[in-house]
Tab-separated table of C-alpha atoms in Angstrom:
chain	number	residue	atom	x	y	z
A	1	MET	CA	-0.227	0.211	0.060
A	2	THR	CA	1.379	3.191	-0.853
A	3	ARG	CA	1.432	6.042	2.048
A	4	ARG	CA	1.352	9.702	1.580
A	5	THR	CA	3.755	10.676	3.618
A	6	PHE	CA	5.199	13.906	5.265
A	7	PHE	CA	8.774	14.781	5.255
A	8	SER	CA	10.310	16.683	8.275
A	9	PHE	CA	13.517	18.638	7.388
A	10	ARG	CA	15.771	21.764	8.345
A	11	TYR	CA	14.965	23.646	5.001
A	12	LYS	CA	18.090	25.984	5.395
A	13	ASN	CA	20.743	23.478	5.751
A	14	ASP	CA	19.202	20.204	4.556
A	15	SER	CA	16.900	21.024	1.540
A	16	TRP	CA	19.390	19.510	-0.902
A	17	ARG	CA	19.320	16.273	1.080
A	18	ALA	CA	15.950	16.245	1.366
A	19	GLY	CA	15.252	16.501	-2.145
A	20	ILE	CA	17.311	13.389	-2.918
A	21	VAL	CA	15.419	11.349	-0.445
A	22	ARG	CA	12.029	13.031	-1.870
A	23	ASN	CA	12.956	12.184	-5.436
A	24	SER	CA	13.719	8.526	-4.459
A	25	TRP	CA	10.377	8.305	-2.798
A	26	VAL	CA	8.433	9.745	-5.755
A	27	CYS	CA	10.649	7.678	-8.608
A	28	GLN	CA	9.077	4.855	-6.662
A	29	GLY	CA	5.782	6.007	-7.240
A	30	CYS	CA	4.816	7.161	-4.158
A	31	GLU	CA	3.206	10.531	-3.012
A	32	SER	CA	5.017	13.077	-0.546
A	33	ALA	CA	4.124	16.168	1.553
A	34	GLY	CA	6.126	18.705	2.950
A	35	PHE	CA	8.257	19.958	0.136
A	36	PHE	CA	7.754	23.016	-1.004
A	37	ASP	CA	10.018	25.806	-3.136
A	38	SER	CA	12.118	28.411	-1.434
A	39	ALA	CA	9.645	31.332	-2.447
A	40	GLU	CA	6.803	29.364	-0.552
A	41	TRP	CA	8.766	28.861	2.664
A	42	GLU	CA	10.298	32.364	2.505
A	43	GLU	CA	6.482	33.650	2.567
A	44	VAL	CA	5.524	31.094	5.337
A	45	LYS	CA	8.408	32.288	7.432
A	46	LYS	CA	6.981	35.634	7.744
A	47	LYS	CA	3.881	34.634	9.533
A	48	ASN	CA	3.248	34.322	12.879
A	49	ASP	CA	3.237	31.283	14.985
A	50	SER	CA	-0.071	30.340	15.038
A	51	GLU	CA	-0.324	30.777	11.220
A	52	ILE	CA	2.485	28.682	10.721
A	53	GLU	CA	1.114	25.757	12.795
A	54	LYS	CA	-2.009	25.816	10.805
A	55	TRP	CA	0.170	25.942	7.679
A	56	ILE	CA	1.957	22.876	8.803
A	57	ASP	CA	-1.221	20.980	9.946
A	58	SER	CA	-2.524	21.879	6.533
A	59	GLN	CA	0.430	19.750	5.161
A	60	LEU	CA	0.214	17.074	7.396
A	61	LYS	CA	-3.783	16.285	6.227
A	62	GLY	CA	-4.189	12.987	4.408
A	63	THR	CA	-0.717	11.708	5.410
A	64	SER	CA	-0.279	8.510	7.582
A	65	VAL	CA	3.511	8.885	8.274
A	66	THR	CA	5.736	11.081	9.172
A	67	VAL	CA	9.750	10.991	8.000
A	68	VAL	CA	12.037	13.154	10.110
A	69	LEU	CA	15.178	13.594	8.162
A	70	ILE	CA	17.813	14.200	10.731
A	71	GLY	CA	20.588	16.401	9.768
A	72	ALA	CA	23.462	18.238	12.040
A	73	ASP	CA	21.148	20.768	13.975
A	74	THR	CA	17.637	19.330	13.332
A	75	TYR	CA	17.331	18.484	16.960
A	76	ASP	CA	16.429	21.974	18.824
A	77	LYS	CA	14.646	23.424	15.778
A	78	LYS	CA	10.942	24.774	17.064
A	79	TRP	CA	9.247	23.707	13.684
A	80	ILE	CA	10.718	20.398	13.206
A	81	ASN	CA	9.558	19.660	16.901
A	82	TYR	CA	6.089	20.997	16.474
A	83	GLU	CA	6.072	18.770	13.068
A	84	ILE	CA	6.741	15.488	15.326
A	85	LEU	CA	4.182	16.604	18.056
A	86	SER	CA	1.700	17.392	15.523
A	87	SER	CA	2.186	14.179	13.685
A	88	TYR	CA	2.102	12.249	16.801
A	89	ASN	CA	-1.299	13.662	17.732
A	90	ARG	CA	-2.832	13.188	14.258
A	91	GLY	CA	-2.097	9.340	14.901
A	92	ASN	CA	1.097	9.480	12.180
A	93	GLY	CA	3.305	6.571	12.305
A	94	LEU	CA	6.819	8.150	12.815
A	95	LEU	CA	10.622	7.450	11.660
A	96	GLY	CA	13.891	9.410	11.492
A	97	VAL	CA	16.495	8.833	8.629
A	98	TYR	CA	19.807	10.676	9.116
A	99	VAL	CA	20.681	12.573	6.234
A	100	HIS	CA	24.299	13.546	7.197
A	101	ASN	CA	26.279	11.323	5.101
A	102	LEU	CA	24.518	12.515	1.945
A	103	LYS	CA	26.325	15.381	-0.213
A	104	ASN	CA	24.800	18.550	-0.633
A	105	GLN	CA	24.863	20.514	-3.645
A	106	GLU	CA	28.608	21.303	-3.221
A	107	GLY	CA	29.512	17.611	-2.752
A	108	LYS	CA	29.709	18.065	1.227
A	109	THR	CA	28.484	15.892	4.037
A	110	THR	CA	28.149	17.040	7.688
A	111	ALA	CA	28.332	16.079	11.197
A	112	LYS	CA	25.630	13.561	12.393
A	113	GLY	CA	23.066	15.439	14.631
A	114	LYS	CA	21.163	14.314	17.604
A	115	ASN	CA	18.049	12.296	17.352
A	116	PRO	CA	15.033	14.608	17.892
A	117	PHE	CA	13.050	11.822	19.234
A	118	THR	CA	14.854	11.387	22.430
A	119	LYS	CA	13.242	14.686	23.695
A	120	TRP	CA	9.995	12.867	24.489
A	121	ASP	CA	8.882	10.049	26.844
A	122	TRP	CA	7.856	7.323	24.771
A	123	SER	CA	7.294	4.828	27.234
A	124	LYS	CA	3.426	5.245	27.106
A	125	THR	CA	3.165	4.348	23.608
A	126	LYS	CA	2.738	1.136	22.099
A	127	THR	CA	6.034	0.627	20.243
A	128	GLY	CA	8.334	2.962	22.198
A	129	MET	CA	10.606	5.470	20.526
A	130	PRO	CA	10.060	5.706	16.520
A	131	LYS	CA	12.710	3.725	14.579
A	132	VAL	CA	15.747	5.631	13.262
A	133	TYR	CA	17.681	4.802	10.053
A	134	ASP	CA	20.848	6.361	8.501
A	135	TRP	CA	20.145	6.870	4.762
A	136	VAL	CA	23.438	5.964	3.332
A	137	GLU	CA	24.555	2.997	5.665
A	138	ASN	CA	21.077	1.545	5.764
A	139	ASP	CA	20.617	1.924	2.083
A	140	GLY	CA	17.574	4.298	1.959
A	141	TYR	CA	17.082	4.196	-1.691
A	142	ASN	CA	16.029	0.601	-1.793
A	143	ASN	CA	14.500	0.769	1.928
A	144	ILE	CA	12.574	3.781	2.421
A	145	GLY	CA	9.248	2.216	1.361
A	146	LYS	CA	9.842	-0.561	3.946
A	147	TRP	CA	10.574	1.576	6.712
A	148	ILE	CA	7.480	3.803	5.539
A	149	GLU	CA	5.209	0.894	6.006
A	150	GLU	CA	6.550	-0.320	9.005
A	151	ALA	CA	6.148	3.051	10.568
A	152	ALA	CA	2.565	2.965	9.721
A	153	GLN	CA	1.773	-0.247	11.014
A	154	GLN	CA	3.398	0.696	14.159
A	155	CYS	CA	1.160	3.482	14.791
A	156	ILE	CA	2.552	5.354	18.023
A	157	LYS	CA	-0.782	6.787	19.789
A	158	VAL	CA	-1.304	5.748	22.861
């Protein structure tokens, strides 16, 4: 079953890496959400917090899984945390994918970031903390569909 999937990522530092992940997902005939062009993001950033939250929630509509692309500085980002929390509250399956080993447009990789899921207490969920993979080391191109389906099947709702 194809899942409509929301991809959460740090736009400023990881949009190129996120594009690589997205393109592999779309090439496999799947639908993604959470991707937008830089002009749209620049407009959204000008809004107040309430409007940004509504915009994120509208992007999440119709999705069943949220994939958090973990870069060097994803951990402390306000809107990534909001996307995780909102996804959880919707009942979306969650998973993380480290993207630090993917090269950016300049051919550079970056440092491995902290797992943002470690901020929360997952002990009251059925499955515990969401699974996290490394795109390069765990062959994300060939396994992203399987990871997404597993996340959907292991819905984290209490």
